[in-house]
GROMACS .gro file of C-alpha atoms in nm:
model
  223
    1MET     CA    1   0.211  -0.404  -1.577
    2SER     CA    2   0.315  -0.500  -1.234
    3ASP     CA    3   0.462  -0.143  -1.171
    4VAL     CA    4   0.055   0.026  -1.171
    5ILE     CA    5   0.094   0.251  -0.887
    6LEU     CA    6  -0.212   0.393  -0.717
    7ARG     CA    7  -0.332   0.581  -0.413
    8LEU     CA    8  -0.588   0.475  -0.125
    9PRO     CA    9  -0.906   0.582  -0.213
   10LEU     CA   10  -1.069   0.620   0.128
   11ASP     CA   11  -0.882   0.946   0.401
   12GLY     CA   12  -0.878   0.844   0.747
   13LEU     CA   13  -0.823   0.461   0.884
   14SER     CA   14  -0.926   0.175   0.661
   15LEU     CA   15  -0.908  -0.273   0.770
   16VAL     CA   16  -0.696  -0.442   0.456
   17GLU     CA   17  -0.928  -0.759   0.384
   18ASN     CA   18  -0.855  -1.010   0.081
   19SER     CA   19  -0.551  -0.874  -0.006
   20PRO     CA   20  -0.317  -1.026  -0.261
   21ALA     CA   21  -0.004  -0.991  -0.040
   22ARG     CA   22  -0.194  -1.246   0.141
   23ARG     CA   23  -0.313  -1.482  -0.193
   24VAL     CA   24  -0.403  -1.462  -0.535
   25PRO     CA   25  -0.640  -1.484  -0.640
   26SER     CA   26  -0.708  -1.233  -0.357
   27HIS     CA   27  -1.095  -1.329  -0.407
   28GLY     CA   28  -1.076  -1.676  -0.417
   29THR     CA   29  -1.126  -1.681  -0.829
   30ASP     CA   30  -1.019  -1.501  -1.129
   31LEU     CA   31  -1.390  -1.435  -1.232
   32PHE     CA   32  -1.453  -1.055  -1.334
   33ALA     CA   33  -1.077  -0.961  -1.321
   34THR     CA   34  -1.090  -1.010  -0.935
   35THR     CA   35  -0.757  -1.161  -0.933
   36PHE     CA   36  -0.517  -0.879  -0.756
   37ALA     CA   37  -0.818  -0.700  -0.610
   38ILE     CA   38  -0.778  -0.564  -0.237
   39ASP     CA   39  -1.087  -0.458  -0.009
   40LEU     CA   40  -1.058  -0.141   0.263
   41VAL     CA   41  -1.340  -0.132   0.524
   42PRO     CA   42  -1.321   0.223   0.675
   43VAL     CA   43  -1.255   0.190   1.071
   44ASP     CA   44  -1.246   0.400   1.383
   45GLU     CA   45  -0.930   0.441   1.573
   46ARG     CA   46  -0.973   0.139   1.781
   47GLY     CA   47  -1.034  -0.086   1.438
   48ARG     CA   48  -1.348  -0.112   1.431
   49SER     CA   49  -1.602  -0.095   1.127
   50ALA     CA   50  -1.893  -0.089   1.400
   51PRO     CA   51  -1.980  -0.003   1.695
   52PRO     CA   52  -2.085  -0.360   1.899
   53GLY     CA   53  -2.435  -0.477   1.931
   54TRP     CA   54  -2.686  -0.724   1.905
   55GLY     CA   55  -2.710  -0.708   1.519
   56ALA     CA   56  -2.338  -0.790   1.510
   57LEU     CA   57  -2.407  -1.102   1.726
   58VAL     CA   58  -2.704  -1.246   1.574
   59GLY     CA   59  -2.877  -1.051   1.281
   60ALA     CA   60  -2.809  -0.811   1.001
   61GLU     CA   61  -2.764  -0.373   1.065
   62PRO     CA   62  -2.834  -0.127   0.881
   63PRO     CA   63  -2.535   0.018   0.692
   64GLU     CA   64  -2.593   0.409   0.863
   65ARG     CA   65  -2.435   0.229   1.197
   66PHE     CA   66  -2.106   0.181   1.002
   67THR     CA   67  -1.833   0.396   1.027
   68GLY     CA   68  -1.728   0.413   0.669
   69PHE     CA   69  -2.047   0.446   0.558
   70GLY     CA   70  -2.102   0.760   0.337
   71ARG     CA   71  -1.715   0.831   0.337
   72PRO     CA   72  -1.599   1.029   0.022
   73VAL     CA   73  -1.435   0.778  -0.232
   74LEU     CA   74  -1.132   0.948  -0.414
   75SER     CA   75  -0.998   0.837  -0.737
   76PRO     CA   76  -0.679   0.653  -0.682
   77CYS     CA   77  -0.531   0.761  -1.025
   78ALA     CA   78  -0.566   1.026  -1.306
   79GLY     CA   79  -0.733   0.974  -1.639
   80THR     CA   80  -1.083   0.955  -1.768
   81ILE     CA   81  -1.385   0.789  -1.652
   82VAL     CA   82  -1.527   0.537  -1.887
   83ALA     CA   83  -1.818   0.362  -1.732
   84VAL     CA   84  -2.058   0.469  -1.459
   85HIS     CA   85  -2.334   0.255  -1.280
   86ASP     CA   86  -2.581   0.386  -1.016
   87GLY     CA   87  -2.909   0.323  -0.901
   88GLU     CA   88  -2.801  -0.032  -0.681
   89ALA     CA   89  -2.983   0.017  -0.317
   90ASP     CA   90  -2.745  -0.038   0.024
   91HIS     CA   91  -2.866  -0.331   0.147
   92ARG     CA   92  -2.819  -0.449   0.582
   93ALA     CA   93  -2.505  -0.502   0.659
   94ARG     CA   94  -2.415  -0.867   0.790
   95ARG     CA   95  -2.108  -0.899   1.051
   96SER     CA   96  -2.293  -1.237   1.249
   97VAL     CA   97  -2.219  -1.600   1.168
   98PRO     CA   98  -2.580  -1.692   1.078
   99ALA     CA   99  -2.629  -1.369   0.877
  100LEU     CA  100  -2.345  -1.438   0.674
  101LEU     CA  101  -2.413  -1.809   0.605
  102ALA     CA  102  -2.727  -1.689   0.490
  103TYR     CA  103  -2.582  -1.459   0.265
  104ALA     CA  104  -2.340  -1.689   0.134
  105VAL     CA  105  -2.643  -1.920  -0.008
  106THR     CA  106  -2.725  -1.619  -0.242
  107GLN     CA  107  -2.409  -1.583  -0.396
  108ARG     CA  108  -2.463  -1.796  -0.699
  109GLY     CA  109  -2.751  -1.612  -0.775
  110ARG     CA  110  -2.506  -1.249  -0.788
  111ILE     CA  111  -2.252  -1.441  -0.926
  112ARG     CA  112  -2.534  -1.515  -1.249
  113GLY     CA  113  -2.630  -1.137  -1.226
  114GLY     CA  114  -2.289  -1.015  -1.383
  115PRO     CA  115  -2.023  -0.771  -1.297
  116SER     CA  116  -2.282  -0.517  -1.175
  117ALA     CA  117  -2.454  -0.737  -0.947
  118ILE     CA  118  -2.127  -0.821  -0.816
  119ALA     CA  119  -1.974  -0.463  -0.785
  120GLY     CA  120  -2.321  -0.292  -0.731
  121ASN     CA  121  -2.310   0.083  -0.741
  122HIS     CA  122  -1.941   0.169  -0.934
  123VAL     CA  123  -1.695   0.340  -1.157
  124VAL     CA  124  -1.444   0.262  -1.392
  125ILE     CA  125  -1.165   0.482  -1.459
  126ARG     CA  126  -0.886   0.451  -1.739
  127ARG     CA  127  -0.562   0.517  -1.594
  128GLY     CA  128  -0.388   0.831  -1.816
  129GLU     CA  129  -0.392   0.736  -2.156
  130GLY     CA  130  -0.252   0.365  -2.120
  131SER     CA  131  -0.437   0.024  -2.082
  132VAL     CA  132  -0.521  -0.017  -1.706
  133PHE     CA  133  -0.868   0.033  -1.595
  134VAL     CA  134  -0.888   0.077  -1.198
  135LEU     CA  135  -1.283  -0.023  -1.093
  136LEU     CA  136  -1.403   0.142  -0.736
  137ALA     CA  137  -1.678  -0.081  -0.640
  138HIS     CA  138  -1.991  -0.072  -0.403
  139LEU     CA  139  -2.019   0.272  -0.370
  140ARG     CA  140  -2.333   0.443  -0.160
  141GLU     CA  141  -2.659   0.439  -0.385
  142GLY     CA  142  -2.722   0.799  -0.537
  143SER     CA  143  -2.363   0.924  -0.469
  144VAL     CA  144  -2.158   0.812  -0.791
  145ARG     CA  145  -2.018   1.154  -0.981
  146GLY     CA  146  -1.934   1.220  -1.304
  147VAL     CA  147  -2.002   1.021  -1.649
  148ALA     CA  148  -1.833   0.861  -1.898
  149GLY     CA  149  -1.581   1.044  -2.093
  150ASP     CA  150  -1.516   1.287  -1.791
  151ARG     CA  151  -1.169   1.344  -1.708
  152ILE     CA  152  -1.069   1.291  -1.290
  153ALA     CA  153  -0.777   1.401  -1.139
  154THR     CA  154  -0.612   1.159  -0.855
  155GLY     CA  155  -0.778   1.273  -0.540
  156GLY     CA  156  -1.073   1.370  -0.737
  157LEU     CA  157  -1.422   1.273  -0.559
  158VAL     CA  158  -1.587   0.924  -0.720
  159GLY     CA  159  -1.868   0.851  -0.500
  160GLU     CA  160  -1.939   0.753  -0.140
  161CYS     CA  161  -1.864   0.432   0.033
  162GLY     CA  162  -2.143   0.213   0.033
  163ASN     CA  163  -2.264  -0.138   0.104
  164SER     CA  164  -2.424  -0.199  -0.265
  165GLY     CA  165  -2.331  -0.535  -0.426
  166ASN     CA  166  -2.155  -0.812  -0.292
  167SER     CA  167  -2.111  -0.648   0.040
  168THR     CA  168  -2.144  -0.775   0.329
  169GLN     CA  169  -2.048  -0.432   0.505
  170PRO     CA  170  -1.936  -0.093   0.374
  171HIS     CA  171  -1.650  -0.117   0.260
  172VAL     CA  172  -1.481  -0.009  -0.142
  173HIS     CA  173  -1.313  -0.316  -0.340
  174VAL     CA  174  -1.012  -0.139  -0.563
  175GLN     CA  175  -0.887  -0.368  -0.873
  176ALA     CA  176  -0.693  -0.307  -1.201
  177MET     CA  177  -0.758  -0.471  -1.508
  178THR     CA  178  -0.689  -0.489  -1.885
  179ASP     CA  179  -1.039  -0.373  -2.001
  180ALA     CA  180  -1.334  -0.150  -1.879
  181ASP     CA  181  -1.539  -0.465  -1.932
  182ALA     CA  182  -1.473  -0.699  -1.641
  183ARG     CA  183  -1.660  -0.967  -1.836
  184VAL     CA  184  -1.384  -0.994  -2.059
  185ALA     CA  185  -1.074  -0.850  -1.874
  186ARG     CA  186  -0.804  -0.981  -1.699
  187GLY     CA  187  -0.678  -0.863  -1.364
  188ILE     CA  188  -0.361  -0.703  -1.287
  189PRO     CA  189  -0.134  -0.668  -0.997
  190PHE     CA  190  -0.086  -0.275  -0.836
  191ARG     CA  191   0.054  -0.131  -0.571
  192PHE     CA  192  -0.008   0.164  -0.344
  193ALA     CA  193   0.217   0.470  -0.294
  194GLY     CA  194   0.250   0.739  -0.027
  195TYR     CA  195   0.058   0.594   0.313
  196ARG     CA  196   0.058   0.465   0.663
  197GLU     CA  197   0.077   0.132   0.800
  198ARG     CA  198  -0.001   0.121   1.176
  199VAL     CA  199   0.241  -0.156   1.328
  200GLY     CA  200   0.121  -0.085   1.717
  201GLY     CA  201  -0.118   0.102   1.936
  202ASP     CA  202  -0.067   0.454   1.780
  203ARG     CA  203   0.243   0.391   1.599
  204PHE     CA  204   0.266   0.408   1.246
  205GLU     CA  205   0.512   0.349   0.975
  206THR     CA  206   0.563   0.562   0.635
  207VAL     CA  207   0.511   0.326   0.317
  208GLU     CA  208   0.649   0.473  -0.001
  209VAL     CA  209   0.518   0.210  -0.196
  210GLY     CA  210   0.357  -0.121  -0.101
  211LEU     CA  211   0.099  -0.350  -0.097
  212PRO     CA  212  -0.046  -0.423   0.266
  213ASP     CA  213  -0.147  -0.724   0.410
  214SER     CA  214  -0.490  -0.847   0.505
  215GLY     CA  215  -0.545  -0.736   0.874
  216SER     CA  216  -0.342  -0.428   0.811
  217ILE     CA  217  -0.457  -0.115   0.901
  218VAL     CA  218  -0.368   0.209   0.635
  219GLU     CA  219  -0.417   0.531   0.605
  220PRO     CA  220  -0.344   0.748   0.302
  221LEU     CA  221  -0.060   1.069   0.297
  222ARG     CA  222  -0.197   1.344   0.154
  223PRO     CA  223  -0.043   1.641   0.034
   0.00000   0.00000   0.00000
């Protein structure tokens, strides 16, 4: 199971957050099979998810201000779509300390809502013909493509990056698990193949297979 290899689901630059390279469970819990999950926040060339503004300091911001909102989300593996959920609104993003604290107070309510309340709009893909299921979460409302039973190739369009579910700014949450139902599944460790990682300034190093740490900025190598 530790040899599960995926591709990064976002073109362009992404900031890595909550990486299992830093700690396990990566999100502080094993709930809903998030043990080895990772978050990818699209950023610009300066490493910013959105330009500075008053909303970033004291309040919430519309998700449209963010670099990643609407960026295509691509399948990290070939397989079969086994679950699709859409229709959750993209809520306002939060970068300020007051807004984040207020959001944290409502966390228990989202957990009581189950996996869909946490994942928001999402797709689950069965990798190949095996027993590994890959979840891509927090997609933009109305953007999710495909239905259960559809075959999808690596790099196939899944939807768009959004801010639905348990998300403080537009990003994509990726996790591998033992079942399509996150309520009963266990998390599975995985790594990414074929990407570049920024090591300083404009300098990047190519990584054939690896797991970037929190704070890294990465971009995929596409054929």
